[in-house]
Amino acid sequence: QHVSHGQRRREEGVAPRAPPRSVPPYTPPAPPLSRSRPSSAELTRTGAAAGGAAARAAARPAPSPAPSRAQAAERAVESAAAAPAAPPSGRRAAPRRASAAVGRAGAWGGCGAATTRPAMKFPGSVLVSLILFVAETAAALCLSGAYRAAGDRMWQWLTLLFALLPCALVQLSLVFIHRDVSRDRPLVLLLHLLQLGPLVRCVEVFYIYFRAGRVEEPYVSITKKKQMPKDGYSEEIEKEVGQAEGKLCTHRSAFSRASVIQAFLGSAPQLTLQLYICVLQQEITAARSIFMVLSLLSIVYGALRCNILAIKIKYDDYDVSVKPAAYLCIFMWRSFEIATRVTVLVLFSSVLQIWTLPVVLVNFFVFFFYPWILFWQSKSPFPENIEKALSRVGTTIVLCLLTFLYAGINMFCWSAVQVKLNDPDLINKSQNWYRLTVYYMLRFIENAFLLLMWYIYKTDVYLYVCAPLLVLQLLIGYCMAVLFMLVFYQFCHPCKKLFSSSISEGLLSCFKFLCFICKPPKSTVLMDKAEVKSENTDEAWSSSKTIDSQKANPHQSVSSNA
């Protein structure tokens, strides 16, 4: 009477229900640690493991039928409760990096462009600018004290003027570039008023440089630069620029502009003044010679920074790297050019003091008004995008100071940065060989004329000087400057592959243009040839007529001769 449920089902022909079996909890696979491509050894191990698993699956008995929906739900609940909180042993969770390149990197089979982060450059240009600035200012103060002790009040005040005026302009330029007024930094402004701005900026630069590698920056900016074209193809690369490196770039740019201001508004007039004093007093002291060497180095360094600044502004879209040979060519070019120019001005002013001021003022005002004349001819609107906080009057003052510096540079050498007021960047980014050629031709003619005036009106001060040899040396020195300039633009310029025409082709076309101007027109030449030909024809006709008349009347000719 007591029949089990299983026996009853067997009698009815229904298969008994299989007992429930224990199911292991579901463990999800661990996420991949990296997206790098697996190596061949890893692929071999993976294949062996897969083969072993297949063999074990073949030896295992046939699986039971698929579980029902209730069992599947129970399995899902158990797997969710037993999910591991940590990755399996033998693997370590990869830390999340704050770098932007990790977020941009795709899978190992993707085609995304990799970004590079170059090493931070040592701020050597900032240190050189500060050393020259401090050394020249200290030497000027010592020399002005010596003039005061000797009773030369005029030389003392002129030395102080040419030392303190560029210092004030350097402080203003640093404050303007860093926008310290709008950032509310009263301590920094006070230090600039005390003429300690460059020293404070240099300390800040080296603090940023030595602290940059210790703290990881949470944000970086990506800059795209083109490489120099190779075989007509230019590749674009991406670079990561952190906040520290961006601040260092701003400081380098500010010190480069400060070096240019210090060189041509302070050091160049100072060198001319001290050399003029040496000629008048016929004496070169140790303090004065050291000061003149420092001034010359400051001028040459400012001109070099001006050249590098012009290259980086004109070719801002390209990754520009200047080689040591280019630095050497620029240094020799600017040294010969500035030294000969200052010597010529001093020699001329020592014999013709009355005409010194007109010559200087004409040179200065020509280059001061030249950008404004081009701006008025272009009929462009007034540039108002220099600084948002500046009014129209403030913008005009800034533009006047810019053209003032431009005129000061062109007084002593060719300005690599050509001012263009109708351009948004205020810089002419085209390479104009005609303007360069005309400048150096006119400057050579002017130097030769001033030397000729000195040779004619020289006094007994130059009694023991070989005047013809000195004139020849100065002219050859200026030609050497032009030679080094040609070598730089032809062979050592970092962006010479981007020139539409080389400097040799530009000079050749310029010389052809000048020869075409000097050559008389063809119509005049043809008229002259026609007049000469008609005169020759008339003379031949008259001579033939005379011969015929003599043959026709021989007696008459004899009597007339008698």
XYZ file of C-alpha atoms in Angstrom:
562
model
C 0.000 0.000 0.000
C 2.875 2.327 0.677
C 4.274 2.836 -2.839
C 6.886 5.486 -3.282
C 6.436 8.308 -5.715
C 9.381 7.123 -7.842
C 7.989 3.576 -8.119
C 4.599 4.931 -9.176
C 6.239 7.074 -11.877
C 8.172 4.030 -13.143
C 4.948 2.049 -13.356
C 3.335 4.891 -15.283
C 6.269 4.953 -17.749
C 7.631 8.340 -16.710
C 11.408 8.703 -16.107
C 12.260 9.633 -12.531
C 13.488 13.220 -11.868
C 17.263 13.570 -11.594
C 18.489 14.589 -8.153
C 19.724 18.163 -7.939
C 23.495 18.529 -8.260
C 25.700 21.125 -6.683
C 26.634 23.946 -9.060
C 29.822 25.952 -8.448
C 29.352 29.708 -8.223
C 29.904 31.688 -11.429
C 33.136 33.645 -11.488
C 33.383 36.386 -14.131
C 36.675 36.614 -16.013
C 39.169 39.242 -14.842
C 39.378 42.342 -17.031
C 42.521 42.734 -19.140
C 45.261 44.751 -17.474
C 46.553 46.403 -20.606
C 45.701 46.730 -24.247
C 49.084 45.811 -25.547
C 49.436 43.119 -28.207
C 50.140 39.628 -26.689
C 53.553 38.165 -27.328
C 54.223 34.912 -29.181
C 55.052 33.106 -25.911
C 51.717 34.125 -24.435
C 49.910 32.947 -27.571
C 51.712 29.574 -27.298
C 50.738 29.164 -23.646
C 47.155 30.130 -24.445
C 46.976 27.575 -27.262
C 48.380 24.828 -25.045
C 45.892 25.657 -22.316
C 43.042 25.600 -24.842
C 44.205 22.198 -26.158
C 44.357 20.748 -22.635
C 40.897 22.057 -21.862
C 39.537 20.453 -25.044
C 41.080 17.099 -24.109
C 39.591 17.207 -20.616
C 36.212 18.122 -22.045
C 36.340 15.106 -24.367
C 37.163 12.714 -21.495
C 34.417 14.160 -19.281
C 30.984 12.384 -19.393
C 28.130 13.943 -21.296
C 26.630 16.985 -19.613
C 23.269 16.911 -18.034
C 20.311 18.505 -19.765
C 19.929 22.302 -19.666
C 18.617 23.607 -16.360
C 15.173 25.053 -16.055
C 14.375 28.755 -15.657
C 14.119 28.506 -11.877
C 17.517 26.876 -11.639
C 18.999 29.526 -13.947
C 17.583 32.268 -11.725
C 18.977 30.591 -8.602
C 22.381 30.279 -10.306
C 22.370 33.960 -11.219
C 21.552 34.962 -7.632
C 24.322 32.716 -6.266
C 26.883 34.042 -8.757
C 25.970 37.649 -7.908
C 26.394 36.919 -4.185
C 29.702 35.106 -4.706
C 31.265 37.655 -7.153
C 34.941 38.254 -6.239
C 35.891 41.656 -4.911
C 39.531 41.419 -6.088
C 41.260 40.023 -9.142
C 42.611 36.487 -8.936
C 45.979 35.790 -7.407
C 49.052 36.259 -9.604
C 47.726 39.527 -11.163
C 47.824 43.082 -9.945
C 45.291 45.807 -10.781
C 46.909 48.465 -12.984
C 46.770 51.936 -11.450
C 44.975 54.679 -13.360
C 47.324 57.249 -14.804
C 46.532 60.930 -14.967
C 48.230 61.372 -18.282
C 46.093 62.404 -21.225
C 47.885 60.010 -23.548
C 46.399 56.968 -21.703
C 42.893 58.255 -22.233
C 43.544 58.789 -25.936
C 45.245 55.485 -26.612
C 43.076 52.961 -28.416
C 43.253 49.180 -28.628
C 46.478 47.575 -29.771
C 44.981 47.092 -33.177
C 43.866 50.755 -33.515
C 45.391 53.502 -35.634
C 45.487 56.470 -33.225
C 48.499 58.811 -33.364
C 50.837 58.554 -30.414
C 51.752 61.712 -28.586
C 55.186 62.516 -27.239
C 56.249 64.524 -24.261
C 59.700 66.049 -24.813
C 62.152 66.637 -22.025
C 62.046 70.101 -20.507
C 64.874 72.340 -21.719
C 67.220 74.031 -19.324
C 66.406 77.786 -19.179
C 69.901 78.867 -20.208
C 68.731 81.893 -22.217
C 67.049 83.317 -19.116
C 70.270 82.952 -17.126
C 72.403 84.597 -19.854
C 69.965 87.515 -20.124
C 70.040 88.067 -16.374
C 73.854 87.902 -16.189
C 74.298 90.454 -18.978
C 71.631 92.725 -17.495
C 73.125 92.725 -13.977
C 76.751 92.966 -15.152
C 76.117 95.869 -17.511
C 74.031 97.797 -14.973
C 76.676 97.346 -12.264
C 79.476 98.394 -14.640
C 77.496 101.496 -15.676
C 77.012 102.535 -12.048
C 80.719 102.045 -11.268
C 81.787 103.993 -14.339
C 79.383 106.848 -13.588
C 80.924 107.026 -10.103
C 84.366 107.274 -11.692
C 83.183 110.128 -13.933
C 81.781 111.908 -10.900
C 85.078 111.555 -9.068
C 86.921 112.945 -12.095
C 84.528 115.895 -12.364
C 82.973 114.869 -15.719
C 79.343 115.602 -14.859
C 78.068 115.419 -18.433
C 79.543 111.961 -19.046
C 78.203 110.843 -15.673
C 74.604 111.860 -16.412
C 74.675 110.452 -19.940
C 76.018 107.131 -18.662
C 73.292 106.983 -16.013
C 70.624 107.919 -18.565
C 71.566 105.138 -20.984
C 71.722 102.682 -18.066
C 68.472 103.500 -16.220
C 66.173 104.185 -19.188
C 66.402 100.651 -20.624
C 66.067 99.235 -17.094
C 62.700 100.955 -16.705
C 61.588 99.753 -20.153
C 62.625 96.186 -19.313
C 60.522 96.270 -16.115
C 57.506 97.569 -18.062
C 57.866 94.915 -20.741
C 58.032 92.081 -18.176
C 54.962 93.401 -16.353
C 53.062 93.817 -19.626
C 53.909 90.338 -20.975
C 53.012 88.546 -17.722
C 49.887 90.737 -17.178
C 50.738 91.339 -13.539
C 48.473 94.386 -13.275
C 45.306 92.430 -14.071
C 46.391 89.477 -11.867
C 46.613 91.627 -8.722
C 50.202 90.881 -7.642
C 51.280 93.892 -5.582
C 54.503 92.347 -4.258
C 55.755 91.573 -7.772
C 54.884 95.105 -8.912
C 56.782 96.549 -5.943
C 59.869 94.504 -6.821
C 59.651 95.739 -10.410
C 59.531 99.325 -9.155
C 62.720 98.592 -7.202
C 64.340 97.397 -10.502
C 64.500 93.813 -9.197
C 62.023 92.348 -11.666
C 64.461 90.277 -13.800
C 66.077 88.789 -10.692
C 62.700 87.731 -9.236
C 61.584 86.295 -12.578
C 64.784 84.268 -12.898
C 64.308 82.806 -9.396
C 60.734 81.881 -10.340
C 61.924 80.228 -13.559
C 64.423 77.967 -11.814
C 61.911 77.146 -9.074
C 59.463 75.951 -11.742
C 62.203 74.045 -13.578
C 63.517 72.076 -10.574
C 60.026 71.395 -9.197
C 58.530 70.234 -12.497
C 59.550 66.560 -12.338
C 58.505 65.944 -8.727
C 54.763 66.614 -8.970
C 52.583 64.975 -11.620
C 50.443 67.489 -13.445
C 46.718 66.636 -13.668
C 46.183 68.581 -16.890
C 48.242 68.855 -20.046
C 47.642 70.654 -23.319
C 48.258 69.164 -26.743
C 50.109 71.181 -29.394
C 50.347 70.136 -33.020
C 53.530 70.967 -34.897
C 54.666 70.145 -38.401
C 58.076 68.690 -39.032
C 60.396 70.062 -41.657
C 59.336 68.670 -45.054
C 61.303 65.694 -46.341
C 60.909 64.764 -50.016
C 58.026 67.220 -50.249
C 56.066 65.624 -47.395
C 55.583 67.179 -43.956
C 54.440 65.015 -41.043
C 52.376 66.444 -38.200
C 53.214 65.437 -34.644
C 51.523 66.040 -31.324
C 53.316 67.118 -28.174
C 52.130 67.275 -24.620
C 52.848 70.588 -22.902
C 52.320 70.712 -19.168
C 51.576 73.769 -17.097
C 55.188 74.063 -15.907
C 56.567 73.927 -19.432
C 54.011 76.495 -20.605
C 55.107 78.880 -17.858
C 58.764 78.373 -18.812
C 57.968 79.182 -22.469
C 56.286 82.418 -21.366
C 59.311 83.365 -19.269
C 61.725 82.612 -22.117
C 59.715 84.756 -24.511
C 59.558 87.615 -22.005
C 63.312 87.532 -21.373
C 64.019 87.416 -25.123
C 62.035 90.627 -25.647
C 63.683 92.203 -22.609
C 67.133 91.355 -24.046
C 66.260 93.074 -27.331
C 65.079 96.208 -25.491
C 68.174 96.252 -23.278
C 70.475 95.798 -26.284
C 69.242 98.467 -28.694
C 67.801 101.097 -26.368
C 70.564 100.905 -23.766
C 73.689 98.993 -24.741
C 74.041 100.358 -28.295
C 73.867 104.067 -27.299
C 76.063 103.292 -24.285
C 78.759 101.658 -26.425
C 78.723 104.596 -28.863
C 79.043 107.086 -26.004
C 81.939 105.308 -24.281
C 83.866 104.855 -27.531
C 83.343 108.536 -28.321
C 84.746 109.466 -24.881
C 87.783 107.258 -25.517
C 88.458 109.023 -28.832
C 88.138 112.496 -27.308
C 90.264 111.742 -24.239
C 92.690 109.515 -26.211
C 92.655 107.066 -23.322
C 91.095 103.651 -22.728
C 90.818 102.731 -19.062
C 90.296 99.205 -17.770
C 86.797 99.947 -16.423
C 85.732 101.564 -19.684
C 87.107 98.725 -21.814
C 85.307 96.089 -19.695
C 82.104 98.089 -19.936
C 82.398 98.390 -23.725
C 82.980 94.633 -24.090
C 79.891 93.917 -21.970
C 77.845 96.375 -24.032
C 78.975 94.797 -27.304
C 78.123 91.310 -26.043
C 74.718 92.546 -24.897
C 73.987 94.072 -28.330
C 75.080 90.960 -30.209
C 73.076 88.709 -27.890
C 70.005 90.923 -28.303
C 70.338 90.784 -32.087
C 70.724 86.998 -31.905
C 67.573 86.680 -29.789
C 65.795 88.942 -32.264
C 66.719 86.572 -35.109
C 65.558 83.483 -33.197
C 62.367 85.257 -32.149
C 61.624 86.180 -35.765
C 62.119 82.573 -36.894
C 59.780 81.210 -34.223
C 57.103 83.814 -34.964
C 57.205 83.356 -38.732
C 57.251 79.544 -38.614
C 55.061 78.973 -35.573
C 53.334 75.957 -37.167
C 56.593 74.013 -37.478
C 58.831 72.285 -34.970
C 61.931 74.501 -35.315
C 65.297 73.484 -33.883
C 68.256 75.839 -34.349
C 71.647 74.157 -34.740
C 74.944 75.436 -33.271
C 76.241 76.360 -36.735
C 73.299 78.744 -37.146
C 74.045 80.374 -33.774
C 77.693 80.809 -34.792
C 76.788 82.396 -38.140
C 74.336 84.807 -36.500
C 76.915 85.740 -33.844
C 79.630 86.516 -36.425
C 77.188 88.342 -38.706
C 75.895 90.611 -35.941
C 79.331 91.170 -34.379
C 80.879 92.502 -37.605
C 77.807 94.528 -38.509
C 77.331 96.252 -35.136
C 81.048 96.842 -34.450
C 81.645 98.509 -37.820
C 78.471 100.588 -37.588
C 79.312 101.942 -34.121
C 82.907 102.713 -35.151
C 81.781 104.613 -38.257
C 79.319 106.726 -36.247
C 81.975 107.531 -33.635
C 84.593 108.505 -36.218
C 82.150 110.767 -38.049
C 80.875 112.435 -34.876
C 84.426 113.104 -33.634
C 85.210 115.421 -36.576
C 81.764 116.783 -37.534
C 79.846 117.211 -34.285
C 77.340 119.607 -35.862
C 76.156 117.045 -38.422
C 75.956 114.113 -36.020
C 72.492 114.905 -34.688
C 70.890 115.404 -38.164
C 72.324 112.092 -39.395
C 71.040 110.228 -36.340
C 67.599 111.860 -36.434
C 67.124 111.210 -40.150
C 67.977 107.525 -39.708
C 65.727 107.221 -36.680
C 62.636 108.964 -38.060
C 62.824 107.163 -41.396
C 62.501 103.787 -39.687
C 60.063 105.095 -37.088
C 57.514 106.374 -39.630
C 58.052 103.653 -42.253
C 55.626 101.109 -40.627
C 53.053 103.860 -40.093
C 53.264 104.944 -43.746
C 52.696 101.369 -44.905
C 49.777 101.108 -42.482
C 48.151 104.294 -43.785
C 48.644 103.168 -47.391
C 46.924 99.845 -46.691
C 43.825 101.676 -45.315
C 43.373 98.950 -42.703
C 41.332 99.464 -39.510
C 43.128 100.468 -36.348
C 44.509 97.384 -34.550
C 42.585 96.879 -31.322
C 43.345 93.213 -30.557
C 46.646 93.811 -28.744
C 45.199 93.799 -25.241
C 41.555 93.851 -24.207
C 42.213 95.991 -21.135
C 43.870 98.750 -23.200
C 41.959 101.707 -24.539
C 42.585 103.297 -27.926
C 45.111 105.692 -26.408
C 46.909 102.849 -24.637
C 47.044 100.826 -27.850
C 48.520 103.823 -29.683
C 51.198 104.215 -27.000
C 52.110 100.512 -27.248
C 52.367 100.720 -31.050
C 54.535 103.836 -30.808
C 56.867 102.072 -28.377
C 57.038 99.113 -30.758
C 57.991 101.300 -33.726
C 60.433 103.186 -31.469
C 62.218 99.914 -30.724
C 62.089 98.981 -34.417
C 63.798 102.257 -35.340
C 66.420 101.754 -32.625
C 67.279 98.307 -33.982
C 67.591 99.501 -37.591
C 69.875 102.342 -36.521
C 72.626 99.815 -35.820
C 71.721 96.641 -37.737
C 69.061 94.960 -39.835
C 65.964 94.070 -37.823
C 65.008 90.433 -38.401
C 61.524 91.191 -36.994
C 59.769 93.408 -39.525
C 56.878 95.384 -38.045
C 53.568 95.290 -39.945
C 50.822 97.206 -38.152
C 47.959 95.951 -40.333
C 48.740 92.322 -39.421
C 46.978 90.744 -36.408
C 50.367 89.656 -35.000
C 51.983 93.036 -35.895
C 54.784 91.070 -37.601
C 55.485 90.642 -41.301
C 55.826 86.873 -41.768
C 56.925 86.947 -45.411
C 60.581 86.794 -46.405
C 61.326 89.933 -48.439
C 64.753 89.681 -50.069
C 64.316 93.005 -51.899
C 63.954 94.981 -48.684
C 66.968 93.210 -47.204
C 69.116 93.937 -50.265
C 68.108 97.586 -50.441
C 68.840 98.069 -46.735
C 72.362 96.666 -46.908
C 73.206 98.521 -50.125
C 72.057 101.860 -48.715
C 73.773 101.187 -45.384
C 77.052 100.358 -47.134
C 76.844 103.554 -49.174
C 76.092 105.582 -46.036
C 79.018 104.077 -44.126
C 81.368 104.746 -47.040
C 80.166 108.369 -47.257
C 80.607 108.962 -43.514
C 84.103 107.466 -43.642
C 84.956 109.716 -46.586
C 83.809 112.762 -44.618
C 85.934 111.646 -41.687
C 88.957 111.127 -43.943
C 88.597 114.617 -45.415
C 88.028 116.476 -42.136
C 90.118 114.369 -39.746
C 92.046 116.288 -37.087
C 95.394 115.843 -35.348
C 93.781 113.368 -32.968
C 94.274 110.723 -35.645
C 97.865 111.685 -36.380
C 99.217 108.237 -35.521
C 96.393 106.363 -37.253
C 96.741 105.032 -40.778
C 93.503 106.476 -42.119
C 93.321 104.598 -45.475
C 93.970 101.272 -43.765
C 91.296 101.983 -41.138
C 88.740 102.867 -43.817
C 89.583 99.699 -45.737
C 89.298 97.563 -42.589
C 85.873 98.972 -41.723
C 84.513 98.435 -45.222
C 85.867 94.883 -45.329
C 84.369 94.244 -41.884
C 80.935 95.279 -43.117
C 81.347 93.036 -46.164
C 82.247 90.166 -43.826
C 78.987 90.762 -41.990
C 77.077 90.490 -45.275
C 79.007 87.313 -46.126
C 78.065 85.607 -42.852
C 74.452 86.692 -43.379
C 74.421 85.022 -46.817
C 75.933 81.837 -45.380
C 73.277 81.756 -42.664
C 70.310 82.180 -45.007
C 71.711 79.871 -47.660
C 73.007 76.954 -45.580
C 72.269 77.296 -41.826
C 68.722 78.642 -41.610
C 66.521 76.037 -39.853
C 63.589 76.692 -42.211
C 65.446 77.146 -45.492
C 63.363 74.343 -47.053
C 60.254 76.508 -46.663
C 61.658 79.447 -48.654
C 59.846 80.087 -51.900
C 63.194 81.213 -53.340
C 66.715 81.072 -51.955
C 68.603 84.210 -51.021
C 70.968 83.821 -53.979
C 68.022 83.830 -56.393
C 66.486 86.792 -54.589
C 69.707 88.810 -54.733
C 70.196 87.934 -58.395
C 66.682 89.076 -59.308
C 67.164 92.237 -57.227
C 70.401 93.067 -59.022
C 68.692 92.481 -62.388
C 65.938 94.857 -61.320
C 68.453 97.535 -60.321
C 70.361 97.105 -63.572
C 67.093 97.430 -65.478
C 66.393 100.715 -63.681
C 69.872 102.089 -64.423
C 69.809 100.943 -68.047
C 68.495 103.594 -70.516
C 65.328 102.712 -72.439
C 65.585 101.082 -75.857
C 63.786 103.924 -77.649
C 66.469 106.419 -76.631
C 69.217 104.051 -77.760
C 67.520 103.515 -81.120
C 67.061 107.260 -81.638
C 70.732 107.863 -80.842
C 71.750 105.143 -83.275
C 69.475 106.632 -85.959
C 70.914 110.120 -85.450
C 74.472 108.810 -85.676
C 73.621 106.873 -88.802
C 71.987 109.917 -90.452
C 75.006 112.054 -89.591
C 77.347 109.486 -91.128
C 75.153 109.357 -94.255
C 75.164 113.142 -94.650
C 78.923 113.271 -94.237
C 79.424 110.524 -96.818
C 77.068 112.235 -99.261
C 78.792 115.599 -98.874
C 82.232 114.029 -99.301
C 81.155 112.172 -102.432
C 79.656 115.370 -103.836
C 82.903 117.219 -103.251
C 84.908 114.516 -105.009
C 82.564 114.618 -108.009
C 82.828 118.367 -108.284
C 86.600 118.165 -108.140
C 86.628 115.584 -110.939
C 84.295 117.704 -113.084
C 86.252 121.022 -112.749
C 89.929 120.223 -112.259
C 91.105 123.724 -113.318
C 88.652 125.391 -110.984
C 89.832 123.291 -108.089
C 93.478 124.098 -108.832
C 92.734 127.799 -108.999
C 90.693 127.661 -105.844
C 93.496 125.815 -104.100
C 95.932 128.440 -105.340
